[in-house]
């Protein structure tokens, strides 16, 4: 071809884009027709399709939904519903109303809009180590650099964060507060208070990403950073319907103070004009009459059963080969380690190609290359008890036949 497109790429496209290893693994799983412990997305049989179909029919009675929707922030009814719901669950401080809720194309767009609103080239962002790669890949696109605080089973370690904030001028802290992706950990309220105090002390704002909040199987629900910060309003909160209704609807939201709302609006309009009000209406119409308690109990029960089955299957077949892991109280993920297996990325490719079992190597969740080389993330979201058993057997076989350094 005559045109050299590569020479015309922007610095961002040329130097700051990194492919998503999760997407690569999911592709390998499909190509190899493998069993998958990879996907951090809900099972299609748990989508409330009947209710959504009825709501979609109702949408067609509202021709206005098919015009440009007049509120750049998204469908007003759904924003009001979100406020009522979050308020009832004690997640909101006093100052929040529907004016502070900005609907997004999944929480990923919320991450992207906050990136565009706050990050300048060279800014330092504080992350949990490990954390969700699609967030730090997005921050990196804008030219961000990273500093990381260590986490344990209860989230960010305050001592580690204090050191990071003392030594660096950080733009914001990005934290996944409940059933963290990938580590499955949840910060209890006391830990959150300590982290918030540190952020106040060093005047750092918090990006609280909470897509797994309603997938709790056991234990207490801690307070959100958003609520704990109160009038201080130093928290931007990201929510999502992807894990609790269906990701293909592409609907999430940001809760933000007024100054940020207008910037989010300008960014949205200059990017995509607006989102489909149609999809937001389907959700709103479905949710507004829904009895939430049994709805969530059903989801929580299904995922609890899957977690328990995967835990039992791994304990039977893979723990004897050296695997250890933490058991999360909710969400989709188990985080494990196989000490001595330091090339998990090659092992993951080997396992999917030979034994047809997909897993995600934990190292890709660390923004600094070379960390967590012997770690592994399992998702139980789409894993029925039968699949858990078969998958664990295959993983054990792959471990027995894998030769580090040769495969
Ligand atoms: N944040 C976290 C922590 C996630 O795990 C995900 C999905 N994997 C997202 C954000 C994005 O989800 P969505 O855009 O579908 O809401």
XYZ file of C-alpha atoms and ligand atoms in Angstrom:
423
model
C 0.000 0.000 0.000
C 1.241 3.483 -0.836
C 0.393 5.306 2.379
C 2.519 4.655 5.455
C -0.123 4.880 8.147
C 2.257 3.895 10.932
C 4.272 7.078 10.362
C 1.124 9.140 10.791
C 0.006 7.793 14.152
C -0.349 10.138 17.118
C 2.078 9.758 20.003
C -0.762 8.203 21.949
C -1.540 5.609 19.301
C 2.148 4.900 18.714
C 3.574 4.839 22.210
C 0.874 4.629 24.823
C -1.518 1.936 23.702
C -1.016 -1.522 25.084
C -3.077 -4.526 24.085
C -5.263 -6.103 26.728
C -3.913 -9.534 27.691
C -7.348 -10.425 29.076
C -8.848 -9.876 25.617
C -6.045 -12.022 24.104
C -6.724 -14.875 26.553
C -10.464 -14.736 25.943
C -9.762 -14.976 22.194
C -7.484 -17.984 22.779
C -10.212 -19.610 24.868
C -12.708 -19.234 22.016
C -10.232 -20.415 19.353
C -9.301 -23.478 21.410
C -12.884 -24.174 22.505
C -11.526 -24.237 26.018
C -13.145 -24.219 29.430
C -12.686 -20.753 30.821
C -11.791 -19.407 34.241
C -11.020 -16.101 32.545
C -14.107 -13.975 31.922
C -14.972 -11.267 34.442
C -18.473 -11.028 33.086
C -21.810 -12.466 34.169
C -23.331 -15.630 32.833
C -25.876 -15.049 30.069
C -28.443 -17.325 31.773
C -28.477 -14.869 34.688
C -29.496 -11.942 32.459
C -33.106 -10.921 33.246
C -34.052 -11.177 29.582
C -37.830 -11.439 29.962
C -38.037 -8.258 31.996
C -35.675 -6.445 29.652
C -37.695 -7.578 26.609
C -40.911 -6.163 28.085
C -39.108 -2.896 28.865
C -37.649 -2.757 25.354
C -41.188 -3.003 23.954
C -42.246 -0.136 26.211
C -39.332 1.929 24.892
C -40.837 1.852 21.398
C -43.858 3.718 22.751
C -41.525 6.678 23.422
C -40.374 8.015 20.049
C -38.434 10.803 21.808
C -35.935 8.207 23.009
C -34.858 7.808 19.402
C -34.039 11.490 18.956
C -30.941 13.125 20.425
C -31.703 12.970 24.123
C -31.757 16.500 25.636
C -29.849 15.634 28.854
C -26.160 15.038 28.124
C -25.893 13.462 31.585
C -28.282 10.684 30.511
C -31.910 9.711 31.092
C -33.230 11.703 34.020
C -35.547 8.954 35.327
C -32.686 6.481 35.611
C -30.441 9.043 37.325
C -33.198 9.736 39.867
C -33.713 6.026 40.383
C -29.984 5.517 41.032
C -30.014 8.257 43.664
C -33.034 6.733 45.454
C -31.407 3.290 45.408
C -27.968 4.363 46.545
C -29.446 6.635 49.214
C -31.592 3.807 50.602
C -28.438 1.687 50.803
C -26.565 4.389 52.704
C -23.985 4.956 49.977
C -24.576 8.676 49.420
C -23.661 11.837 51.316
C -26.296 14.594 51.682
C -25.149 16.736 48.748
C -25.856 14.152 46.045
C -28.979 14.488 43.869
C -29.746 13.374 40.310
C -27.802 16.478 39.197
C -24.640 14.719 40.388
C -25.220 11.474 38.519
C -23.726 11.134 35.051
C -24.664 8.029 33.049
C -21.839 6.402 31.110
C -21.197 3.712 28.517
C -20.280 1.207 31.253
C -18.015 2.291 34.081
C -15.139 2.039 31.607
C -16.358 5.267 30.011
C -16.499 6.762 33.500
C -12.833 5.830 33.942
C -12.036 7.367 30.569
C -13.921 10.613 31.211
C -12.250 11.058 34.592
C -8.912 10.381 32.892
C -9.586 13.075 30.312
C -10.892 15.501 32.924
C -8.055 15.146 35.444
C -4.869 13.660 34.013
C -2.102 15.669 32.386
C 0.936 14.087 30.785
C 3.380 12.988 33.481
C 0.839 13.003 36.328
C 1.265 10.360 38.969
C -1.714 8.158 39.810
C -1.738 5.997 42.945
C -2.969 2.456 42.323
C -3.566 -0.709 44.266
C -0.964 -3.332 43.505
C -2.445 -5.373 41.747
C -5.393 -3.623 40.066
C -7.680 -3.599 36.996
C -5.460 -3.234 33.899
C -8.097 -1.600 31.678
C -8.053 1.303 34.147
C -4.291 1.826 34.193
C -4.021 1.284 30.429
C -6.522 4.099 30.089
C -4.628 6.379 32.483
C -1.407 5.564 30.608
C -2.955 6.614 27.299
C -3.216 10.119 28.688
C 0.461 10.026 29.708
C 0.037 9.097 33.387
C 2.733 7.359 35.432
C 2.041 5.172 38.427
C 2.914 4.600 42.032
C 1.396 1.622 43.816
C 0.303 0.849 47.352
C 0.378 -2.749 48.534
C -2.910 -4.492 49.361
C -3.782 -7.405 51.612
C -7.071 -9.262 52.153
C -8.571 -6.029 53.512
C -7.560 -3.719 50.684
C -4.958 -0.955 50.666
C -2.353 -1.111 53.433
C -2.382 2.342 55.057
C 1.360 2.266 55.851
C 2.201 1.525 52.254
C -0.154 4.264 51.000
C 1.265 6.780 53.461
C 4.773 6.145 52.159
C 3.582 6.521 48.555
C 1.741 9.780 49.260
C 4.548 11.225 51.350
C 7.144 10.585 48.641
C 5.089 11.544 45.579
C 2.723 14.262 44.489
C -0.223 12.180 43.352
C -3.183 13.366 41.238
C -5.661 10.766 42.515
C -5.974 7.358 44.118
C -7.803 4.746 42.031
C -9.315 2.023 44.194
C -11.705 -0.870 43.602
C -13.294 -1.090 46.995
C -15.420 -4.232 47.023
C -14.328 -7.699 45.849
C -11.478 -6.116 44.038
C -10.541 -7.112 40.511
C -8.290 -9.138 40.562
C -7.611 -9.823 44.229
C -11.165 -10.346 45.486
C -10.407 -8.272 48.599
C -12.788 -5.821 50.280
C -11.749 -2.970 52.522
C -13.743 -2.854 55.768
C -15.041 0.542 56.927
C -12.197 1.088 59.390
C -9.567 0.531 56.695
C -11.449 2.947 54.403
C -11.454 5.584 57.136
C -7.688 5.266 57.459
C -7.177 5.540 53.697
C -9.508 8.532 53.495
C -7.664 10.276 56.339
C -4.396 9.835 54.471
C -5.952 11.233 51.292
C -7.179 14.248 53.270
C -3.783 14.721 54.876
C -2.003 14.738 51.509
C -4.914 16.406 49.671
C -5.447 13.582 47.199
C -8.842 12.854 45.601
C -10.217 9.325 45.247
C -11.653 7.517 42.223
C -13.822 4.813 43.832
C -14.660 2.043 41.331
C -17.419 -0.178 42.734
C -18.948 -2.437 40.046
C -19.119 -5.517 42.303
C -20.766 -3.811 45.283
C -24.077 -5.722 45.077
C -22.483 -9.142 44.626
C -21.845 -9.784 48.310
C -22.274 -13.378 49.522
C -21.388 -12.903 53.191
C -20.015 -10.395 55.707
C -20.970 -6.758 56.340
C -21.330 -4.028 53.746
C -18.741 -1.332 54.490
C -19.486 2.363 53.913
C -18.529 3.866 50.558
C -15.674 6.366 50.377
C -18.213 8.683 48.777
C -20.366 8.631 51.902
C -17.455 8.603 54.353
C -15.980 11.726 52.737
C -19.292 13.587 53.270
C -19.159 17.305 52.472
C -15.472 17.039 51.740
C -16.599 15.706 48.304
C -13.146 14.413 47.360
C -14.530 11.203 45.880
C -15.687 10.404 42.362
C -17.749 7.213 42.498
C -18.127 4.790 39.561
C -21.060 2.370 39.424
C -22.111 -0.130 36.764
C -25.050 -2.303 35.738
C -22.692 -4.613 33.839
C -22.230 -7.185 36.599
C -25.750 -7.026 38.005
C -27.974 -6.727 34.919
C -26.078 -7.180 31.615
C -22.806 -5.716 30.302
C -24.102 -5.398 26.727
C -26.504 -2.652 27.828
C -23.347 -0.584 28.413
C -24.662 1.416 31.299
C -22.711 2.721 34.252
C -22.642 5.984 36.147
C -20.379 8.506 37.841
C -21.377 10.359 41.009
C -19.512 13.675 40.969
C -19.575 17.182 42.476
C -21.110 19.958 40.289
C -17.791 21.389 38.971
C -16.851 18.008 37.543
C -20.316 17.376 36.094
C -20.053 20.230 33.629
C -16.583 19.081 32.508
C -17.849 15.521 32.043
C -20.652 16.989 29.948
C -18.305 18.910 27.686
C -16.082 15.873 27.257
C -19.078 13.694 26.404
C -20.520 16.083 23.843
C -17.191 16.634 22.140
C -16.571 12.883 22.041
C -19.802 11.128 21.126
C -22.557 13.781 21.347
C -24.609 11.549 23.624
C -25.385 7.957 24.601
C -28.438 6.005 23.410
C -31.300 6.994 25.735
C -33.017 3.886 24.382
C -30.711 1.512 26.259
C -30.919 3.614 29.434
C -34.712 3.599 29.214
C -34.827 -0.203 29.015
C -32.855 -0.384 32.243
C -34.920 2.276 33.958
C -38.229 0.711 32.964
C -36.983 -2.700 34.108
C -35.570 -1.472 37.418
C -38.298 0.904 38.513
C -40.784 -1.845 39.417
C -38.255 -4.480 40.385
C -38.272 -6.039 43.828
C -34.550 -5.575 44.440
C -34.059 -7.826 47.473
C -35.060 -11.126 45.799
C -33.366 -10.059 42.564
C -30.004 -9.642 44.283
C -30.498 -12.709 46.483
C -30.911 -14.793 43.336
C -27.710 -13.429 41.813
C -25.755 -13.719 45.053
C -26.884 -17.307 45.552
C -25.886 -18.271 42.016
C -22.419 -16.731 42.324
C -21.913 -18.068 45.856
C -22.616 -21.584 44.581
C -20.093 -21.046 41.781
C -17.460 -19.685 44.122
C -17.906 -22.620 46.503
C -17.726 -25.147 43.671
C -14.560 -23.623 42.223
C -12.949 -23.425 45.660
C -13.764 -27.092 46.328
C -12.566 -28.262 42.894
C -9.289 -26.328 43.154
C -8.755 -27.644 46.675
C -9.226 -31.196 45.432
C -7.061 -31.045 42.329
C -4.744 -28.026 42.270
C -3.933 -27.172 45.897
C -2.003 -30.466 46.226
C 0.198 -29.176 43.369
C 1.126 -26.015 45.247
C -1.734 -23.555 44.628
C -2.859 -21.335 47.496
C -5.611 -18.724 47.273
C -7.834 -16.323 49.207
C -11.586 -16.885 49.369
C -13.502 -13.675 48.517
C -16.760 -12.683 50.212
C -18.324 -11.685 46.888
C -17.681 -10.587 43.315
C -16.268 -12.801 40.570
C -12.611 -13.492 41.383
C -10.280 -15.817 43.263
C -6.651 -14.747 43.543
C -4.031 -17.438 43.855
C -0.314 -18.181 43.869
C 1.721 -21.135 42.766
C 5.110 -20.447 44.336
C 7.947 -21.402 42.019
C 5.885 -21.089 38.843
C 7.417 -17.838 37.706
C 6.334 -17.822 34.093
C 2.598 -17.848 34.495
C 2.094 -15.972 31.206
C 3.648 -18.845 29.252
C 1.854 -21.343 31.444
C -1.498 -19.649 30.669
C -0.868 -19.975 26.915
C 0.317 -23.555 27.380
C -2.721 -24.517 29.481
C -5.239 -23.130 27.007
C -3.511 -24.669 23.989
C -2.804 -28.127 25.410
C -5.405 -28.873 28.081
C -8.011 -26.346 26.875
C -8.339 -24.475 30.127
C -8.136 -20.678 30.291
C -6.772 -18.715 33.250
C -5.389 -15.187 33.577
C -1.783 -14.765 34.788
C -1.748 -12.375 37.732
C 1.290 -10.423 36.578
C -0.766 -8.439 34.036
C -2.633 -6.775 36.916
C 0.542 -5.093 38.160
C 1.381 -1.792 36.490
C 5.088 -2.483 37.037
C 6.364 -5.274 34.816
C 7.905 -8.306 36.527
C 5.719 -8.307 39.645
C 3.395 -11.118 40.727
C 4.990 -13.564 38.301
C 3.656 -16.619 40.182
C 0.119 -15.261 40.690
C -3.068 -16.235 38.937
C -6.633 -14.888 38.669
C -9.597 -17.234 38.424
C -13.073 -15.997 37.578
C -15.972 -18.154 38.751
C -18.627 -15.889 37.175
C -19.431 -18.233 34.290
C -18.274 -21.465 35.921
C -20.976 -23.979 36.861
C -20.017 -26.679 39.428
C -19.520 -29.263 36.620
C -17.251 -26.912 34.684
C -15.334 -26.121 37.882
C -14.546 -29.792 38.406
C -13.501 -30.451 34.816
C -11.543 -27.179 34.627
C -9.630 -27.919 37.828
C -8.749 -31.395 36.536
C -7.445 -29.906 33.280
C -5.474 -27.272 35.150
C -3.876 -29.951 37.307
C -2.927 -31.909 34.176
C -1.448 -28.794 32.588
C 0.596 -28.134 35.727
C 1.947 -31.671 35.750
C 3.038 -31.521 32.107
C 4.286 -27.916 31.912
C 8.038 -27.595 31.896
C 9.119 -24.143 32.970
C 11.469 -22.683 30.382
C 10.527 -25.100 27.612
C 6.853 -25.070 26.757
N -13.961 -1.531 36.677
C -13.669 -2.778 37.059
C -12.934 -2.995 38.330
C -14.050 -3.872 36.272
O -13.736 -5.112 36.680
C -14.743 -3.644 35.059
C -15.153 -4.792 34.152
N -14.275 -5.826 34.046
C -15.027 -2.329 34.704
C -14.621 -1.283 35.547
C -15.730 -1.952 33.430
O -17.005 -2.483 33.351
P -18.155 -1.835 32.487
O -17.567 -0.809 31.580
O -18.767 -2.958 31.731
O -19.103 -1.214 33.471
